[in-house]
mmCIF file of C-alpha atoms in Angstrom:
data_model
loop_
_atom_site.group_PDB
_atom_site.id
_atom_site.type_symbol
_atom_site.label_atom_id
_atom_site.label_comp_id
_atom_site.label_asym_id
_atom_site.label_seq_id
_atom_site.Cartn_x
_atom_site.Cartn_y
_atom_site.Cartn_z
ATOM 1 C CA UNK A 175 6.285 2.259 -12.451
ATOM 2 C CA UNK A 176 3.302 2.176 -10.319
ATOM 3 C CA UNK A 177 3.998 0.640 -7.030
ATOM 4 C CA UNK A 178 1.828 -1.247 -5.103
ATOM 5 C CA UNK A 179 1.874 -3.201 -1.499
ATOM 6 C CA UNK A 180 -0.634 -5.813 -0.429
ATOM 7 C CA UNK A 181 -0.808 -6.058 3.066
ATOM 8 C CA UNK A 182 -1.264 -3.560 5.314
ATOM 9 C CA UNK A 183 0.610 -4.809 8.599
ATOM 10 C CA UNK A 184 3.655 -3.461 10.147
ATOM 11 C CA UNK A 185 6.319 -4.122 7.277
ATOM 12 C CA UNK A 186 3.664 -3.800 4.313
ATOM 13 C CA UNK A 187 3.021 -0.209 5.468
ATOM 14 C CA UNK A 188 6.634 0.463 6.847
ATOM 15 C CA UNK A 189 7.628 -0.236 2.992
ATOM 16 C CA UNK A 190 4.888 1.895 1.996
ATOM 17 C CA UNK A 191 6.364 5.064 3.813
ATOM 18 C CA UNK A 192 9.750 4.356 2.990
ATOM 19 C CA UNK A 193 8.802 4.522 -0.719
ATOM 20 C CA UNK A 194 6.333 7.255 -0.528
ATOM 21 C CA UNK A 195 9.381 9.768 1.232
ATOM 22 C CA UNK A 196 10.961 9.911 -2.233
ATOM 23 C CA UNK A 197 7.196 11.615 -4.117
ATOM 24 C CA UNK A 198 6.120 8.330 -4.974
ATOM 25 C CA UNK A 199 2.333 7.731 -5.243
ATOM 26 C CA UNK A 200 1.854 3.676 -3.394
ATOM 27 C CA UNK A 201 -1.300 1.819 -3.190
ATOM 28 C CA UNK A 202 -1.241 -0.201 -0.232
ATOM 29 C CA UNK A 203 -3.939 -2.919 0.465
ATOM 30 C CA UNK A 204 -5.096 -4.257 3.584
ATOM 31 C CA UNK A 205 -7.798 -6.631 3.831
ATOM 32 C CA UNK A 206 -9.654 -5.429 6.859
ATOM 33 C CA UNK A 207 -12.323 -2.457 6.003
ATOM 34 C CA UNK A 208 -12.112 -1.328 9.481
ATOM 35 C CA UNK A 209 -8.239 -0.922 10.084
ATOM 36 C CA UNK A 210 -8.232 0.763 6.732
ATOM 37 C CA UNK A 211 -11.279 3.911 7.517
ATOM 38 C CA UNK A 212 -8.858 4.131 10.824
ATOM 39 C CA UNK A 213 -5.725 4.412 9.392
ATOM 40 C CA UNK A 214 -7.732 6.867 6.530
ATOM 41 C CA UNK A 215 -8.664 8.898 9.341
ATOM 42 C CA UNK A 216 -5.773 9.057 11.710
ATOM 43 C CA UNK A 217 -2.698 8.158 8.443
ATOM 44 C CA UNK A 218 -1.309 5.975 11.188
ATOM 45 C CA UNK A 219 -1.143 2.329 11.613
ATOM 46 C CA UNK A 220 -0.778 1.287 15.217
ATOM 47 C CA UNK A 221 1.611 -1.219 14.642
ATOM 48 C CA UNK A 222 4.113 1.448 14.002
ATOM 49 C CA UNK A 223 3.342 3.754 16.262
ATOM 50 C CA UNK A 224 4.544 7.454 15.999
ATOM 51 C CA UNK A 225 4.779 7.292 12.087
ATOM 52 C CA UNK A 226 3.083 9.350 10.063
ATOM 53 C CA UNK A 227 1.598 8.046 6.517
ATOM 54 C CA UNK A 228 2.089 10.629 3.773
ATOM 55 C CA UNK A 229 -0.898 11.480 1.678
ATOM 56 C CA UNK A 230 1.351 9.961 -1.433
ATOM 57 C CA UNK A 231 -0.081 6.728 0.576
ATOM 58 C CA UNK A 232 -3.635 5.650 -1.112
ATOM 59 C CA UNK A 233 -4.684 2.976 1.448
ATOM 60 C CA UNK A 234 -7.828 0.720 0.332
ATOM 61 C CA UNK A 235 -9.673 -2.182 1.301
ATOM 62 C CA UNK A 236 -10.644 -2.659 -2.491
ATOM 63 C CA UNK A 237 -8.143 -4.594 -4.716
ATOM 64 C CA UNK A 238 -8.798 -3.152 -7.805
ATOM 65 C CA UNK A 239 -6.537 -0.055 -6.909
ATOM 66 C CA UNK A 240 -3.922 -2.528 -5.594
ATOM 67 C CA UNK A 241 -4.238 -4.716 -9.513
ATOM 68 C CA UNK A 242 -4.177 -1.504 -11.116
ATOM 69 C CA UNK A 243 -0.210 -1.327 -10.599
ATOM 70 C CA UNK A 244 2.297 -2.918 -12.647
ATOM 71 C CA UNK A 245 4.427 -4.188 -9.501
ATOM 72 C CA UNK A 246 3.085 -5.373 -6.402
ATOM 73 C CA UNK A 247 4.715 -5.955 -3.228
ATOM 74 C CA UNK A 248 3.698 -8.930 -1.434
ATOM 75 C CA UNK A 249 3.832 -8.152 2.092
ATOM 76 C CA UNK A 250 1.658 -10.998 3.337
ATOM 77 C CA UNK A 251 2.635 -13.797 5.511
ATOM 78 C CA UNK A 252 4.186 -16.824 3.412
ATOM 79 C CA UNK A 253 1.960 -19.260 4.354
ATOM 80 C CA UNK A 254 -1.009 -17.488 3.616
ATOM 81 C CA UNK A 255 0.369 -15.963 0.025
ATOM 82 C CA UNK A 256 -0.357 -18.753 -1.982
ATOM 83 C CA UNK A 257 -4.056 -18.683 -1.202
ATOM 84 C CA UNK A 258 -3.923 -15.072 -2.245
ATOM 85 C CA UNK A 259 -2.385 -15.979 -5.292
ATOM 86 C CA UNK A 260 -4.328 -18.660 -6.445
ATOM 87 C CA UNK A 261 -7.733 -16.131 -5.666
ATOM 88 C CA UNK A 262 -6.204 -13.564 -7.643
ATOM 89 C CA UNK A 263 -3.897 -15.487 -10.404
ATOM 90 C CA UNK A 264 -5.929 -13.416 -13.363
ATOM 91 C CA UNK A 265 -5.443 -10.104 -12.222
ATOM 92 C CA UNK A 266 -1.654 -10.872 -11.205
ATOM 93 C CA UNK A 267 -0.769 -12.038 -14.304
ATOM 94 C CA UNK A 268 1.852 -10.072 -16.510
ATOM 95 C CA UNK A 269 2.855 -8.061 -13.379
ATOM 96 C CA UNK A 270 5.959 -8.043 -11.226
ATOM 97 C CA UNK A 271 5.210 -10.062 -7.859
ATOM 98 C CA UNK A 272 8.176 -9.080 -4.927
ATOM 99 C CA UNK A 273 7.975 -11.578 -2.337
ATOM 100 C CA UNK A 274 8.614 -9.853 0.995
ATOM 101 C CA UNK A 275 7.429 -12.569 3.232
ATOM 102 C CA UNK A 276 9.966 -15.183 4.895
ATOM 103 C CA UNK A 277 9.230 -18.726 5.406
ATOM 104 C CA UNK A 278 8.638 -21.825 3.207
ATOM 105 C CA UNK A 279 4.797 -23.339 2.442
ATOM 106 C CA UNK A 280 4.115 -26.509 4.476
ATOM 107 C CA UNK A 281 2.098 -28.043 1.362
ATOM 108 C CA UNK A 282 4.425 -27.141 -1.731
ATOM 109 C CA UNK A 283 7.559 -27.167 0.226
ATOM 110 C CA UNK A 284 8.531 -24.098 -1.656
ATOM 111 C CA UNK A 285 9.735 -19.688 -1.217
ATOM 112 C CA UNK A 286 7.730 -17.292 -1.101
ATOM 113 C CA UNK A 287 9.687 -16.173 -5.157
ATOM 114 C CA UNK A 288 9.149 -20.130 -6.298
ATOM 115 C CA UNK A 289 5.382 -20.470 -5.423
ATOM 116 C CA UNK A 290 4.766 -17.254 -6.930
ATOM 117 C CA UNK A 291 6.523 -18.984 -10.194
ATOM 118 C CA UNK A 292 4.397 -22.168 -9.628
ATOM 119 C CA UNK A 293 0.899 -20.322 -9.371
ATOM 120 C CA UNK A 294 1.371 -17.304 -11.526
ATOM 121 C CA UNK A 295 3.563 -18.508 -14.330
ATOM 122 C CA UNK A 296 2.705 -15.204 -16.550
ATOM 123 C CA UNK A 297 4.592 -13.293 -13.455
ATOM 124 C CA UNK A 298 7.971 -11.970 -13.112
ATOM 125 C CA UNK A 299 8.643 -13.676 -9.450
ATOM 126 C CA UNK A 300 11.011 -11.633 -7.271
ATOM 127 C CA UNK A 301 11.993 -12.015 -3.540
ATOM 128 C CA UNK A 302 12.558 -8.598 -1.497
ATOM 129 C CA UNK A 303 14.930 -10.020 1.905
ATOM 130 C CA UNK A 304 17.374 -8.867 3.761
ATOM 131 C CA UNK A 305 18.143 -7.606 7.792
ATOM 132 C CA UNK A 306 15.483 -5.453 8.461
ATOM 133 C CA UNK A 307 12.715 -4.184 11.046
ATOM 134 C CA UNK A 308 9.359 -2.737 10.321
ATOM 135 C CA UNK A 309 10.029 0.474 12.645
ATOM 136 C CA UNK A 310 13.500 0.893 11.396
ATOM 137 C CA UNK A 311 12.146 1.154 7.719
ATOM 138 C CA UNK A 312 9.397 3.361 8.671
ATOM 139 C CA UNK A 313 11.661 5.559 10.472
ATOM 140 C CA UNK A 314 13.870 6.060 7.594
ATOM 141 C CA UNK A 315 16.872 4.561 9.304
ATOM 142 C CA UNK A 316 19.615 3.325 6.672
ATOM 143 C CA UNK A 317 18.340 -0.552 5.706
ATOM 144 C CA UNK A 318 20.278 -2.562 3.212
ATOM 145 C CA UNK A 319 17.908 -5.261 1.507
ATOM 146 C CA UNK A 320 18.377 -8.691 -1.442
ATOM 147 C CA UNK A 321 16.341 -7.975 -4.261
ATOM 148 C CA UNK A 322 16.117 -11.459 -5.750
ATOM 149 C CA UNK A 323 14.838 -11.676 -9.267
ATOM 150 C CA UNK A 324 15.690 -14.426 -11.929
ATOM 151 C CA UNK A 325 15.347 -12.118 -14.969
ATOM 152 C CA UNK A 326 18.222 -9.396 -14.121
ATOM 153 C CA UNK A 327 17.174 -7.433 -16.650
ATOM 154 C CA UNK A 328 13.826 -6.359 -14.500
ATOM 155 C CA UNK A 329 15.202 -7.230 -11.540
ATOM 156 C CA UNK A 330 17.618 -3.860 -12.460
ATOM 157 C CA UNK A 331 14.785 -2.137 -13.419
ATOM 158 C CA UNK A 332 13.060 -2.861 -9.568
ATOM 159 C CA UNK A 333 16.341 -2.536 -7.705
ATOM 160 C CA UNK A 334 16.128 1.375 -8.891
ATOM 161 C CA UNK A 335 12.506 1.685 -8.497
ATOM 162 C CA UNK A 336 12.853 0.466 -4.743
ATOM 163 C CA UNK A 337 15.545 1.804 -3.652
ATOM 164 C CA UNK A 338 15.026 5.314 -1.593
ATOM 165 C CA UNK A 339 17.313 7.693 0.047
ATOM 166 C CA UNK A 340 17.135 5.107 3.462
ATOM 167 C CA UNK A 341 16.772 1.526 1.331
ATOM 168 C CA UNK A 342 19.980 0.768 -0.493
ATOM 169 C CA UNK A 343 19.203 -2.496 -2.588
ATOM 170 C CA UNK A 344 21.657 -5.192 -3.918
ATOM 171 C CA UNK A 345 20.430 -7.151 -6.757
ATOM 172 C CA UNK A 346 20.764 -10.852 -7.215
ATOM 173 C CA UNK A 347 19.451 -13.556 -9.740
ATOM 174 C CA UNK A 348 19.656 -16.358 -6.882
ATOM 175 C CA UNK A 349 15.600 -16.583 -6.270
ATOM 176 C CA UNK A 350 16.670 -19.547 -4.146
ATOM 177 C CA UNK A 351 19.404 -18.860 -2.081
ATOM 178 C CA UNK A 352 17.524 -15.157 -1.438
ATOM 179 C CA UNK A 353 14.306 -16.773 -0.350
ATOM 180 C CA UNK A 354 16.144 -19.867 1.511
ATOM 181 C CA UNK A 355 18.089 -17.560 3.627
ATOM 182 C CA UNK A 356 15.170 -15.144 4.700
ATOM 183 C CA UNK A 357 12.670 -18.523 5.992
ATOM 184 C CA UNK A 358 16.233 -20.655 7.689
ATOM 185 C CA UNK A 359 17.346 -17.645 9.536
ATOM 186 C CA UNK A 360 13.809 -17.391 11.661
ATOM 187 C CA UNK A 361 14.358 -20.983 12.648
ATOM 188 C CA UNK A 362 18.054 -20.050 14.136
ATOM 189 C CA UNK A 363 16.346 -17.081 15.435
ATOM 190 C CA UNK A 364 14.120 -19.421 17.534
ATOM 191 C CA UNK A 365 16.702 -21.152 19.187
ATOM 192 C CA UNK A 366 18.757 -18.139 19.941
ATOM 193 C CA UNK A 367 15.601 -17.190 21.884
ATOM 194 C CA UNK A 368 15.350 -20.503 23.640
ATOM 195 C CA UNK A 369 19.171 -20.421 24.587
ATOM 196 C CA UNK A 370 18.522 -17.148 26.242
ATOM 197 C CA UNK A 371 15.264 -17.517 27.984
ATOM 198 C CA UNK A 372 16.732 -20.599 28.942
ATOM 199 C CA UNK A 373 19.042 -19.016 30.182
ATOM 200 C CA UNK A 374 21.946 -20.606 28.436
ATOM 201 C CA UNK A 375 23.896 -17.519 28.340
ATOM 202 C CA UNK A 376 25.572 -15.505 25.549
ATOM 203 C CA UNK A 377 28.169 -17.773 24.524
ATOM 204 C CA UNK A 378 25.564 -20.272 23.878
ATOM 205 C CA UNK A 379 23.846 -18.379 21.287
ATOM 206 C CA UNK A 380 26.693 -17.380 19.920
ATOM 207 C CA UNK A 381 27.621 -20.989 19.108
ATOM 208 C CA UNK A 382 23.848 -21.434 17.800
ATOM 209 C CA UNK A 383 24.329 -18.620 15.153
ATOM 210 C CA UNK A 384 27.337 -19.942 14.629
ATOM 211 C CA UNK A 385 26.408 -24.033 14.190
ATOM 212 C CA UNK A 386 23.117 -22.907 13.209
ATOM 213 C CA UNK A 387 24.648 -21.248 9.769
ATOM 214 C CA UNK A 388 26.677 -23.981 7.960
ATOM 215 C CA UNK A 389 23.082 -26.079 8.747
ATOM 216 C CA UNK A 390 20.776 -23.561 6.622
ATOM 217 C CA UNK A 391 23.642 -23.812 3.880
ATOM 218 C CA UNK A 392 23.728 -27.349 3.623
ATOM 219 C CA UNK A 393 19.572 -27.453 2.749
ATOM 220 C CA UNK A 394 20.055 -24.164 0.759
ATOM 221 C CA UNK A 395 23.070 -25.448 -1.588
ATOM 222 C CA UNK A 396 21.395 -28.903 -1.798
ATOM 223 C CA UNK A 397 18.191 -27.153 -2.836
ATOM 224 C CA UNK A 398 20.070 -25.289 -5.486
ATOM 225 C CA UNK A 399 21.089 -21.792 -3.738
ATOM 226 C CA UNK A 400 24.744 -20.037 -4.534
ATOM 227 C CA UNK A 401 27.215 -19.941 -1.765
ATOM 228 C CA UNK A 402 27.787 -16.554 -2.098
ATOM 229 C CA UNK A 403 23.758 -15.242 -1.294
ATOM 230 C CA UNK A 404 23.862 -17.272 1.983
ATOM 231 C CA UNK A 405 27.294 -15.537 2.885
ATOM 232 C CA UNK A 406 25.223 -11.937 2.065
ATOM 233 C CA UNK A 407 22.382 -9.649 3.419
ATOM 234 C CA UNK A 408 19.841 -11.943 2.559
ATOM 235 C CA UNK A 409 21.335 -14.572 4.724
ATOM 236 C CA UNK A 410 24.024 -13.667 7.602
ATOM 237 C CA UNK A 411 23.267 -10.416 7.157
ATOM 238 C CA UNK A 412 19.332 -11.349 7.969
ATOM 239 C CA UNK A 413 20.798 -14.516 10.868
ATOM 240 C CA UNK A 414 22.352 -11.616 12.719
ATOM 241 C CA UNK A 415 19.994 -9.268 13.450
ATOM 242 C CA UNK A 416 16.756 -11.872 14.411
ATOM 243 C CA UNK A 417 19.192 -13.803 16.490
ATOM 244 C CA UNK A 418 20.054 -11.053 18.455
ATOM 245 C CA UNK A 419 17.022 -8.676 18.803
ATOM 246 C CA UNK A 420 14.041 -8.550 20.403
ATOM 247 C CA UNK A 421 12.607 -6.431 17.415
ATOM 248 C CA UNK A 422 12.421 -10.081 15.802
ATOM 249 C CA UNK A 423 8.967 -11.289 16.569
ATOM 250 C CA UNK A 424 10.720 -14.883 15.619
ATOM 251 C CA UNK A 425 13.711 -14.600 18.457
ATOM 252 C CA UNK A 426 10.920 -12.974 21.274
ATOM 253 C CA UNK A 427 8.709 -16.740 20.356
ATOM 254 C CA UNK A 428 11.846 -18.328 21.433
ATOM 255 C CA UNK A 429 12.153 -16.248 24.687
ATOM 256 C CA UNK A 430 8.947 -17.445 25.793
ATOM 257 C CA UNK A 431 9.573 -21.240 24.910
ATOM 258 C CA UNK A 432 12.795 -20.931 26.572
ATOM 259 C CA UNK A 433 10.956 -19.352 29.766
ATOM 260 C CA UNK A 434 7.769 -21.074 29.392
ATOM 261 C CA UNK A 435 6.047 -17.808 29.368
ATOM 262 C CA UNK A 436 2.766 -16.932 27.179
ATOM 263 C CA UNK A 437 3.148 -16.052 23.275
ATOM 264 C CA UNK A 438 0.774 -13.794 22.017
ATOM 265 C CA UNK A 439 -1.252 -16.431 19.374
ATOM 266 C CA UNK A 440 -2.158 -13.500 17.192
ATOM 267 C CA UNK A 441 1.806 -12.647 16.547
ATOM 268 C CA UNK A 442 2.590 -14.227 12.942
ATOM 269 C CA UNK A 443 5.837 -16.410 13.667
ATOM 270 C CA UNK A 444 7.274 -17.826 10.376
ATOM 271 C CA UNK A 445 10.026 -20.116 11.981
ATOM 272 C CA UNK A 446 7.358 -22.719 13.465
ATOM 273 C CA UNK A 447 6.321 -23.838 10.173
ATOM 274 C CA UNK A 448 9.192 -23.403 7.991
ATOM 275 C CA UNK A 449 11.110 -25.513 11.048
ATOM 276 C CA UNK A 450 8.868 -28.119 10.452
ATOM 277 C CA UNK A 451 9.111 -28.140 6.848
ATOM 278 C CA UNK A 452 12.925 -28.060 7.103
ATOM 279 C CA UNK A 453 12.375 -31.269 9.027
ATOM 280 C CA UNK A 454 10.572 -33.046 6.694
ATOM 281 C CA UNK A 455 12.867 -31.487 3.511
ATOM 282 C CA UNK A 456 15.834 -32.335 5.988
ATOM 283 C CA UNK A 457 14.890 -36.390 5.808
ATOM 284 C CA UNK A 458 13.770 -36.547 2.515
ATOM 285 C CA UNK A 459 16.697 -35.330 1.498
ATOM 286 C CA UNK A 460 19.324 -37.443 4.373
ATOM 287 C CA UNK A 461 20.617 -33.403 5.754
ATOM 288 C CA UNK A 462 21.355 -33.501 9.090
ATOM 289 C CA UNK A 463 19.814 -29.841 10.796
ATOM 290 C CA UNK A 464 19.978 -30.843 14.537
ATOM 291 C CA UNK A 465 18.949 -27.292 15.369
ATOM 292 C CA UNK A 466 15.852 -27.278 12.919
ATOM 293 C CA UNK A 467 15.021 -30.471 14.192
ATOM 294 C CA UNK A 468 15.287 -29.648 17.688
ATOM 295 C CA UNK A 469 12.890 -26.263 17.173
ATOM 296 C CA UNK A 470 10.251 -28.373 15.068
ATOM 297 C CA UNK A 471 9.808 -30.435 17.431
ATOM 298 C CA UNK A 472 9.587 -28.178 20.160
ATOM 299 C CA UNK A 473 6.907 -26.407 18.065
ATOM 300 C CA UNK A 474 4.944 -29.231 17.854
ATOM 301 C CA UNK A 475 5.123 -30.193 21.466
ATOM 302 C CA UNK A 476 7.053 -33.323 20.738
ATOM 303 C CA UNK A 477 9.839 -32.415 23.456
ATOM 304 C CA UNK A 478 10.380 -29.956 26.081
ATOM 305 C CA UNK A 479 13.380 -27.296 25.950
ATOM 306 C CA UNK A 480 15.137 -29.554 28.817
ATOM 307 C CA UNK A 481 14.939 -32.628 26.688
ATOM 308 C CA UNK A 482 15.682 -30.627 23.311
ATOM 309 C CA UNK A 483 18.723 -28.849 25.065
ATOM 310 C CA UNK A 484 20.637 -31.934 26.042
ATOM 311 C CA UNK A 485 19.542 -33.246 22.704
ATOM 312 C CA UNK A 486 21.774 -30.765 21.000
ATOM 313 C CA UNK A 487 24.838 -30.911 23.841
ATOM 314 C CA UNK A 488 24.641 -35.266 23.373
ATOM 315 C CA UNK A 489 25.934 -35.068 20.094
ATOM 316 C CA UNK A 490 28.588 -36.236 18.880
ATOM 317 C CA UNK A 491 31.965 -34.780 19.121
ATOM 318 C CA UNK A 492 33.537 -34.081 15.826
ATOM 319 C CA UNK A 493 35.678 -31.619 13.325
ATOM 320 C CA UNK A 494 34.254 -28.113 13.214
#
């Protein structure tokens, strides 16, 4: 199976090393010319610095390497993949397309695995999710990642080809639940970050995580996800780590809200937008996600963390 990644940031290229340490030959594809002669000429990528990219690593600006492989990794942010799918829906047909973006599209209101379906219909959609950090990937630290593919058959057939000495894969057919849990758990991740710059204390987040979980499984089972993939890697598993790390660029976005310091604009944060599509999936559908709520509209400069805080300590007292 010839393996290739498209996108050449942090976790694009940390996949790309992770696969190449087991003599695999990977294309990866990164749209800008310039970052691709440097990483050429140095087989670095500074996003990841101190990691070395094998020469089993072809990296290109040019797509037609990237189309020439039979599965491509999707490491592009998930707002921004369905433009590249819709550009390049002829040349990604027949092929196996593995999601491994996080976050649901503010104009089809879908996952990453789904809008591949939607746009690409002659693709086998698949969703690659799970706890997991760029650096510790790249590093070859042991990382235990959701492969999420409707057709089990193939979705067998990529769990082997992607799992390495350091990646151990579990396979799933729940696209939904698998793609639901990777975009919820950035929102949660926000808050935790809030609750702590705010300085809210430990105890506080810990009730977040723990509130904030039984609220992404409401939308995920009403949207059709199994109980069972929220409960694994792909969602706790993923809820744990982001809400407790700064290595989660999603939970560090929340520090800053919550201390009403500067966020770097040019760091991709998934949770803004899929918070404010949770919102509006959250009324159409009469779900009540308090903590979704609260972040969307904190995104969007509707409230301040003061006024969002005592939002979420008014409520009502009831039943855990």
């Amino acid at each position: 199976m010839k393996i290739g990644i498209a996108g050449g940031g942090a976790f694009g290229t940390a996949l790309a090393v992770a696969l190449a340490l087991d003599g695999n030959q990977i294309q990866l594809w990164a749209r800008s010319a310039s970052a691709v002669a440097e990483m050429q000429r140095t087989r670095s990528n500074p996003k990841l610095p101190g990691v070395d990219l094998s020469q089993n690593i072809n990296i290109s600006a040019a797509l037609d390497p990237l189309f020439a492989c039979d599965t491509v990794l999707l490491a592009i942010p998930a707002q921004t993949l369905p433009a590249f799918l819709t550009t390049h829906m002829d040349r990604l047909d027949g092929k196996n397309l593995v999601a491994c973006c996080k976050g649901i599209d503010l104009k089809r209101m879908t996952g990453p695995a789904s809008t591949i379906r939607d746009l690409v219909p002659g693709a086998v959609p698949a969703m690659l999710t799970g706890p997991s950090f760029a650096a510790d990937i790249a590093r070859g630290l042991p990382t235990a990642l959701t492969l999420a593919c409707a057709d089990d058959e193939m979705g067998a057939i990529l769990q082997t080809a992607l799992s390495t000495t350091s990646l151990r894969i579990y396979r799933t057919t729940d696209t939904v639940g698998a793609e639901l849990g990777g975009a919820l758990k950035n929102v949660m991740a926000i808050a935790s970050g809030i609750a702590i710059g705010a300085r809210l204390g430990e105890s506080a987040r810990a009730a977040l995580i723990t509130r904030g979980f039984p609220e992404m499984q409401r939308l995920a089972l009403a949207l059709g996800a199994q109980t069972d993939t929220l409960s694994g890697l792909s969602g706790f598993g993923d809820l744990v780590l982001t809400c407790t790390s700064e290595g989660s660029r999603n939970y560090r976005y929340g520090l800053a809200l919550g201390t009403g310091a500067e966020f770097d604009q040019n760091t991709t944060v998934e949770g803004a937008a899929t918070a404010r599509a949770v919102r509006q999936l959250a009324d159409e559908l009469d779900i009540d996600m308090p903590i979704c709520t609260v972040v969307a509209d904190l995104t969007d400069n509707k409230t301040d963390v003061t006024t969002a805080l005592n939002t979420l300590l008014s409520r009502p007292l009831k039943e855990e």
